[in-house]
PDB file of C-alpha atoms in Angstrom:
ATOM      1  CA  UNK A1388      21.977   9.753  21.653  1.00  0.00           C
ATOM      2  CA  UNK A1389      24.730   7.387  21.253  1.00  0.00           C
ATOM      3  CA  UNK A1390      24.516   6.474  24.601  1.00  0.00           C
ATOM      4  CA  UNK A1391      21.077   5.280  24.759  1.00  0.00           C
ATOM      5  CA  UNK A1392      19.324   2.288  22.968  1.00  0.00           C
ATOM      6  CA  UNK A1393      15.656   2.143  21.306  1.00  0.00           C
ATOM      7  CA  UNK A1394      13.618   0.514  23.297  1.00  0.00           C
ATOM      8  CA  UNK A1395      11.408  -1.362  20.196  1.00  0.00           C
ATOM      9  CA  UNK A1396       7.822  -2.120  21.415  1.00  0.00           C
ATOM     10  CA  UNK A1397       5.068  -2.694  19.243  1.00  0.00           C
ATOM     11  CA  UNK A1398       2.658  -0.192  18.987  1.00  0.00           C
ATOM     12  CA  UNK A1399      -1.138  -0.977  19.730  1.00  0.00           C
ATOM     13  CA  UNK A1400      -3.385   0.352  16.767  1.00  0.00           C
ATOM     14  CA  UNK A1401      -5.860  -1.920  17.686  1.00  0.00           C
ATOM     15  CA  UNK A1402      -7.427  -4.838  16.165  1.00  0.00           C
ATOM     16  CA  UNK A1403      -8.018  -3.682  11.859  1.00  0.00           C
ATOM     17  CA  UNK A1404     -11.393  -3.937  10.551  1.00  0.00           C
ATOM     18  CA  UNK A1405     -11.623  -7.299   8.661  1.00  0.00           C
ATOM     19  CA  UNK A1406     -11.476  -4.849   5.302  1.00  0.00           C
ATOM     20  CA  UNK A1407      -8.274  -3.310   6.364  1.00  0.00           C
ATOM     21  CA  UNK A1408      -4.889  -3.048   4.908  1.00  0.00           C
ATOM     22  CA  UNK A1409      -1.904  -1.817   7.181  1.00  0.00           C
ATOM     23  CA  UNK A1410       0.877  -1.209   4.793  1.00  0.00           C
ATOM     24  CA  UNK A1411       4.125  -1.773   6.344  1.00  0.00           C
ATOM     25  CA  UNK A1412       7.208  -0.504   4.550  1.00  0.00           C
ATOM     26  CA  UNK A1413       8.710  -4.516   5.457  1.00  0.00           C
ATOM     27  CA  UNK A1414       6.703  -6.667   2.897  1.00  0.00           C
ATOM     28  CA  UNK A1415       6.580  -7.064  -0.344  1.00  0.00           C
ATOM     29  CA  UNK A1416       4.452  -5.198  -2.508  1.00  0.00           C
ATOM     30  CA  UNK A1417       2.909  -7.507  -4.496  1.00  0.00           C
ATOM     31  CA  UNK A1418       1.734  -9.698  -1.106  1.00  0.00           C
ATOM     32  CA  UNK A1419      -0.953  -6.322   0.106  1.00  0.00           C
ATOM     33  CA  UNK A1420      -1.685  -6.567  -3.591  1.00  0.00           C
ATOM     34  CA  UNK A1421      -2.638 -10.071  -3.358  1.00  0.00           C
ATOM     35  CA  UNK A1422      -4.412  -9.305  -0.112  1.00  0.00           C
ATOM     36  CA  UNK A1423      -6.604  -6.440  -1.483  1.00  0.00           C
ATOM     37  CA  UNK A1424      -7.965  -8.419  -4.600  1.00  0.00           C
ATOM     38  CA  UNK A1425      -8.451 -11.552  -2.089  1.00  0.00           C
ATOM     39  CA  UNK A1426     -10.732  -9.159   0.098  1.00  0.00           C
ATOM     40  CA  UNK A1427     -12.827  -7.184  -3.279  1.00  0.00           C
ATOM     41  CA  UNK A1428     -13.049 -10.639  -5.017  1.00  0.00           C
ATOM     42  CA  UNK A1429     -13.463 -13.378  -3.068  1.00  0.00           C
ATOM     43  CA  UNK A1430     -13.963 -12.222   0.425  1.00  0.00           C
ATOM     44  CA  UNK A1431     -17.043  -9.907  -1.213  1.00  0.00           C
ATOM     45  CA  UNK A1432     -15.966  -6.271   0.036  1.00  0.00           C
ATOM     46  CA  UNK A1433     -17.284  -3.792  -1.511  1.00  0.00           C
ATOM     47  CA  UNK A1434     -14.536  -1.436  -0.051  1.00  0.00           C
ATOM     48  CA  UNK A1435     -10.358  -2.247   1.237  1.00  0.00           C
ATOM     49  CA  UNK A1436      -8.553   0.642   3.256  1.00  0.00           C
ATOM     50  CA  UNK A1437      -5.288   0.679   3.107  1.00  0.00           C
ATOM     51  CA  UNK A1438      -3.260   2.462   5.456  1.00  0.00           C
ATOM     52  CA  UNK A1439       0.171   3.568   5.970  1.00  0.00           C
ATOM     53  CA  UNK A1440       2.432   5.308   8.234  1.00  0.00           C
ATOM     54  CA  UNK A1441       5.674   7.051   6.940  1.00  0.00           C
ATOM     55  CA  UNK A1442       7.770   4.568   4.600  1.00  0.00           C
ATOM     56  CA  UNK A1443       5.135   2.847   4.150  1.00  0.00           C
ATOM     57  CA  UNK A1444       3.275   5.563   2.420  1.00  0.00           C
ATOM     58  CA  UNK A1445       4.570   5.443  -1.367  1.00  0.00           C
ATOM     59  CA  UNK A1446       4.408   1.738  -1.421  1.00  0.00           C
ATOM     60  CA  UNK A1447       0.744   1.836  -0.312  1.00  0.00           C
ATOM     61  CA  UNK A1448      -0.078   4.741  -3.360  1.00  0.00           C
ATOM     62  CA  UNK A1449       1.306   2.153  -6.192  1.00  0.00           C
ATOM     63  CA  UNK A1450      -0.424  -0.814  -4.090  1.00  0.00           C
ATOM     64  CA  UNK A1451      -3.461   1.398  -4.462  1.00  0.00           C
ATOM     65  CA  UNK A1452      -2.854   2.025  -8.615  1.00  0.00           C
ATOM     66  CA  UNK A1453      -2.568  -1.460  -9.323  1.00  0.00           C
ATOM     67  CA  UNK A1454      -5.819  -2.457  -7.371  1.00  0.00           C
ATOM     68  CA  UNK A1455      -7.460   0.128  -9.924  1.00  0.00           C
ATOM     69  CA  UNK A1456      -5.961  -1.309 -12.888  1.00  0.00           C
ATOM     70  CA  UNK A1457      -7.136  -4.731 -11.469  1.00  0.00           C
ATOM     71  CA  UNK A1458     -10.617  -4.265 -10.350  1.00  0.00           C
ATOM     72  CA  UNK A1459     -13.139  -2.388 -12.410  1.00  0.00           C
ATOM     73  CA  UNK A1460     -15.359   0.347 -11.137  1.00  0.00           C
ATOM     74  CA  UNK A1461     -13.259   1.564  -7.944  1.00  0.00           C
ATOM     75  CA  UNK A1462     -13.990   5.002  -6.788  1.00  0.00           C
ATOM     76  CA  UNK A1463     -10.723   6.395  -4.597  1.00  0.00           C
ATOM     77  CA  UNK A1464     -10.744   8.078  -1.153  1.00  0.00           C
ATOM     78  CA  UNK A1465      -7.603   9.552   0.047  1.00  0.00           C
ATOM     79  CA  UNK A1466      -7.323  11.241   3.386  1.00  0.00           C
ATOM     80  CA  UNK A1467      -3.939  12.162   4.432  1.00  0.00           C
ATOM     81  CA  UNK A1468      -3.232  12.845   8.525  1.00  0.00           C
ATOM     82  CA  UNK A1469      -0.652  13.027  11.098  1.00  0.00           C
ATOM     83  CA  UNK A1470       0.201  10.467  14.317  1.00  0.00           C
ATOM     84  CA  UNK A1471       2.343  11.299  17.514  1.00  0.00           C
ATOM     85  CA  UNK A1472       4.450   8.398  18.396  1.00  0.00           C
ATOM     86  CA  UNK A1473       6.575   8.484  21.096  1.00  0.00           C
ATOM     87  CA  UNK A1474       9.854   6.577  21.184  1.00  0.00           C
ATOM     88  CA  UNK A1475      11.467   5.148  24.409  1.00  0.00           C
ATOM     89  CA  UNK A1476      15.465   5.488  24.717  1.00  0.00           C
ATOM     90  CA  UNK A1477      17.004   3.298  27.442  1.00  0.00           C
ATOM     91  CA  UNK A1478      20.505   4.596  28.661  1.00  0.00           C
ATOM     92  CA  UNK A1479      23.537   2.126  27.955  1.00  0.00           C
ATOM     93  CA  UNK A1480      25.561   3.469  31.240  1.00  0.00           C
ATOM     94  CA  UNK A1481      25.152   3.649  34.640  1.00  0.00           C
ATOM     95  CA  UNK A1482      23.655   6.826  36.023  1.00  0.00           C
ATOM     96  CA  UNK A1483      21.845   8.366  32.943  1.00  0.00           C
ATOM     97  CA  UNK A1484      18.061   8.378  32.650  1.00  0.00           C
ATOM     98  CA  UNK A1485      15.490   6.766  30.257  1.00  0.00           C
ATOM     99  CA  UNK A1486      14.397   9.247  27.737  1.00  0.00           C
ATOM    100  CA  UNK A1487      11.136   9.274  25.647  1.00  0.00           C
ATOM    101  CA  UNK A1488      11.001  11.108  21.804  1.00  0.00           C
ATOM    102  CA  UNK A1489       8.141  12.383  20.598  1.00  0.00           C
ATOM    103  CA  UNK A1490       7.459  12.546  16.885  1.00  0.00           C
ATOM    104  CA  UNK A1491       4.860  13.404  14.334  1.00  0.00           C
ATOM    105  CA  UNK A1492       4.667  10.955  11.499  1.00  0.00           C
ATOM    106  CA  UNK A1493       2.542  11.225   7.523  1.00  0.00           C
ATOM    107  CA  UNK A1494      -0.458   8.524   7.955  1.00  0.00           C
ATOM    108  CA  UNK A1495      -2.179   8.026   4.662  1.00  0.00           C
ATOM    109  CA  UNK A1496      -5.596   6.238   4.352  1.00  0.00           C
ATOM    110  CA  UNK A1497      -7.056   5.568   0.776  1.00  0.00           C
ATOM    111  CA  UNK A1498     -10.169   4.287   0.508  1.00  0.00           C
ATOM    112  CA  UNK A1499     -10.660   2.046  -2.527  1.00  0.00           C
ATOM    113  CA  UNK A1500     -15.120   1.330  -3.126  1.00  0.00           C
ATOM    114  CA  UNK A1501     -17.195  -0.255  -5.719  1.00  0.00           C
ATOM    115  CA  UNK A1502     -19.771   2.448  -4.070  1.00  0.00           C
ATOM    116  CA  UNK A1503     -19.923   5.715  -5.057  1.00  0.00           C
ATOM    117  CA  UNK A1504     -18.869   7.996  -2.136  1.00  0.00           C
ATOM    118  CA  UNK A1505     -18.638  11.742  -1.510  1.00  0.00           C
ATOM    119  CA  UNK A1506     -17.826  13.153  -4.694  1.00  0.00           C
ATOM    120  CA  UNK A1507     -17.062  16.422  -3.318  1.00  0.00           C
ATOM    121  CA  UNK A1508     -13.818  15.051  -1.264  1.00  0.00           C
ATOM    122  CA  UNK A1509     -11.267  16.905  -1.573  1.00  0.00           C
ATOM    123  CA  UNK A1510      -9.360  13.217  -1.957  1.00  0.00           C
ATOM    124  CA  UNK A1511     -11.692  11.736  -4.415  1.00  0.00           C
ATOM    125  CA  UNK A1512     -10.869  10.017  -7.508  1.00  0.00           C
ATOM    126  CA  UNK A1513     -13.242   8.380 -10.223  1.00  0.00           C
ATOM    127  CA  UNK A1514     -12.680   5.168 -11.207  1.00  0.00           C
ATOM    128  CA  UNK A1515     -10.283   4.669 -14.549  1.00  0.00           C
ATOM    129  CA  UNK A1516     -11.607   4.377 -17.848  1.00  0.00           C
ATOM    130  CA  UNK A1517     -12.374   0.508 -18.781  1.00  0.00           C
ATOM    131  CA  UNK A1518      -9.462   0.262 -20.867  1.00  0.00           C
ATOM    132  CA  UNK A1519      -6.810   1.065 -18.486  1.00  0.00           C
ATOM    133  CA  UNK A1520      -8.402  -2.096 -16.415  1.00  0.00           C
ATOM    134  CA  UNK A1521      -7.395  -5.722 -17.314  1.00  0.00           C
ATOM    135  CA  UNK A1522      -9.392  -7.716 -14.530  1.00  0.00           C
ATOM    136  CA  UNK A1523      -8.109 -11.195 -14.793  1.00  0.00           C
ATOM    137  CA  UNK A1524      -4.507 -12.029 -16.319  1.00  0.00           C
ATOM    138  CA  UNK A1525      -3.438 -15.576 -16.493  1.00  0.00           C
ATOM    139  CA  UNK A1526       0.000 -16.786 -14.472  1.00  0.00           C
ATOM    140  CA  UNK A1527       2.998 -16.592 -16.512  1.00  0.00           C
ATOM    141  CA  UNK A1528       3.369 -19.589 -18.935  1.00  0.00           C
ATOM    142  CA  UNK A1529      -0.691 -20.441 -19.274  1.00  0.00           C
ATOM    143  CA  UNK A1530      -1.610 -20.486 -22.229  1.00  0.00           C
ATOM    144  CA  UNK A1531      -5.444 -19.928 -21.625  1.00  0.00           C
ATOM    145  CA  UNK A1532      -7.598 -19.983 -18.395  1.00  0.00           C
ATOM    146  CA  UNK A1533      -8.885 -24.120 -17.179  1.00  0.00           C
ATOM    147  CA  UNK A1534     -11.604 -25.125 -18.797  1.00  0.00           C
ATOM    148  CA  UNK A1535     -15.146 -23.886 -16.731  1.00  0.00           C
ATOM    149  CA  UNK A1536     -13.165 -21.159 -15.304  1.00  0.00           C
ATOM    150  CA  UNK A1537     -14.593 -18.160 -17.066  1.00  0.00           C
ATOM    151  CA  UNK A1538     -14.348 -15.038 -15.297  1.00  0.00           C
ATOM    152  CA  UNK A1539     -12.479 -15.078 -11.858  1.00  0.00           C
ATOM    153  CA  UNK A1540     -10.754 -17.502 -12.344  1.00  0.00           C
ATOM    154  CA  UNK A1541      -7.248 -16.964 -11.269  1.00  0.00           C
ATOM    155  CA  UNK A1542      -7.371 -16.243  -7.308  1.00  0.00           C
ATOM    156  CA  UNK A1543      -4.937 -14.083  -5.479  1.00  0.00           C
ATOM    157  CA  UNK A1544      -2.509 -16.641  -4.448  1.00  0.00           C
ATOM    158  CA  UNK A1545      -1.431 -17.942  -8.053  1.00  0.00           C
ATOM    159  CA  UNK A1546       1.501 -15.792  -9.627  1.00  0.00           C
ATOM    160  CA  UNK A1547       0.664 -11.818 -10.252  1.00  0.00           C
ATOM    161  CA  UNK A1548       1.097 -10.945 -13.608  1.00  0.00           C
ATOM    162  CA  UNK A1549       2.805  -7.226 -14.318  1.00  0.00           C
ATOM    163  CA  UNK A1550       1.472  -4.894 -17.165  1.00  0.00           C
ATOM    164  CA  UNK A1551       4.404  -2.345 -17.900  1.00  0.00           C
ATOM    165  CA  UNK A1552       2.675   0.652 -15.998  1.00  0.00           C
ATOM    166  CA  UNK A1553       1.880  -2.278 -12.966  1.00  0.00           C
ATOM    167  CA  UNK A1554       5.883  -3.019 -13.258  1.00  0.00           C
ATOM    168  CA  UNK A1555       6.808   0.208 -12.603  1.00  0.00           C
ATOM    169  CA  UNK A1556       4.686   1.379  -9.940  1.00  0.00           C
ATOM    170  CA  UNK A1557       5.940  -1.893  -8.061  1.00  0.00           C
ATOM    171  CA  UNK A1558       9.923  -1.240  -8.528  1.00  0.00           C
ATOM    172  CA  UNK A1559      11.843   0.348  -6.389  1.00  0.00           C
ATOM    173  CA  UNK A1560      12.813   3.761  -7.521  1.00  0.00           C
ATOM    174  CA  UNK A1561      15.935   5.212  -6.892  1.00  0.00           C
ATOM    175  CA  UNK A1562      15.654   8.098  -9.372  1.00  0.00           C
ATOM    176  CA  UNK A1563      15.812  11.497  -8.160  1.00  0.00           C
ATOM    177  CA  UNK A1564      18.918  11.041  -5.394  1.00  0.00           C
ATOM    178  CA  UNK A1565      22.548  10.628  -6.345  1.00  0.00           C
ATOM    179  CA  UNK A1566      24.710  11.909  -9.229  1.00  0.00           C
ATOM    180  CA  UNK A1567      22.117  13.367 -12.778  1.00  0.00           C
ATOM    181  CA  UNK A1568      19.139  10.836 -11.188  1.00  0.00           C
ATOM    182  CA  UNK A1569      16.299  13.466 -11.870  1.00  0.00           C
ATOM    183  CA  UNK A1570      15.310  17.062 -13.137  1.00  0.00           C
ATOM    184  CA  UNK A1571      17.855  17.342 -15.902  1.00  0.00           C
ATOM    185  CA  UNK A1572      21.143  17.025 -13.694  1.00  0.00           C
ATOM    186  CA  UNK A1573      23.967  16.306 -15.465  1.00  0.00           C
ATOM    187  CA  UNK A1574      25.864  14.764 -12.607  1.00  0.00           C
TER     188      UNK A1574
END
């Protein structure tokens, strides 16, 4: 293959329901968190699916956590499936042919509803207990939320605020690979 170049195209999935979430292994966590309390709170969703193809995938299961310890009451749908994509090689000499690839890659939906669905899904999840949820934190340094702003009041483009279990499910983990990183090596 090291005589042929990628051919990058973008794919056509189609235009996303105004409630959907691609996940894309590129940005930042925190901005599809931002985007998925944006839709439940102040867009009025009752539902956000996110979705995710390969990389993408374990970045959209902690973008999924924190939306649960964010908003109260959300039931979790996860379906898991498998896409064909086909990759186009062109040739960097003179008198080789243009190949195409074909591979299968993970796609991951989850489902994330203030309505009860199908409770008998083999991908369901109930929503956490009320204590694990802490709806509305104020931006770092406020001391209390504005006067008049009661409940809701911080919106999704001020400053996220990071519990310790939020904190870890956003950083990047390198444990497991390398030298003693996981299961009791001793490197």
């Amino acid at each position: 293959m090291e005589n042929y170049t990628r051919i990058h195209k973008p794919r056509d999935d189609g235009p996303a329901a105004e409630n959907e979430v691609r996940v894309r292994s590129t940005e930042q966590t925190r901005f599809y968190v931002s985007l998925g309390l944006n839709l439940l709170r102040e867009k009025g969703h009752r539902a956000v699916v996110l979705k995710a193809m390969g990389k993408a995938i374990n970045k959209t299961v902690a973008i999924a956590e924190v939306l649960k310890r964010r908003v109260a009451g959300l039931h979790q749908l996860s379906e898991t499936s498998s896409m064909t994509l086909v990759d186009e090689y062109e040739p960097n000499e003179e008198g080789l042919d243009p190949i195409q690839v074909s591979r299968n890659v993970s796609v991951l939906t989850i489902t994330l509803s203030l309505d009860q669905p199908d409770t008998t899904h083999p991908g369901y999840q109930p929503p956490l207990p009320a204590d694990q949820v802490k709806p509305d934190q104020p931006p770092r340094g406020a001391a209390a939320a504005p006067a008049g702003g009661g409940e809701g009041a911080t919106t999704a483009s001020e400053e996220l605020v990071l519990d310790e279990v939020e904190q870890q499910l956003l950083e990047d983990r390198s444990m497991g690979r390398g030298r003693g990183g996981g299961r009791g090596g001793e490197g």
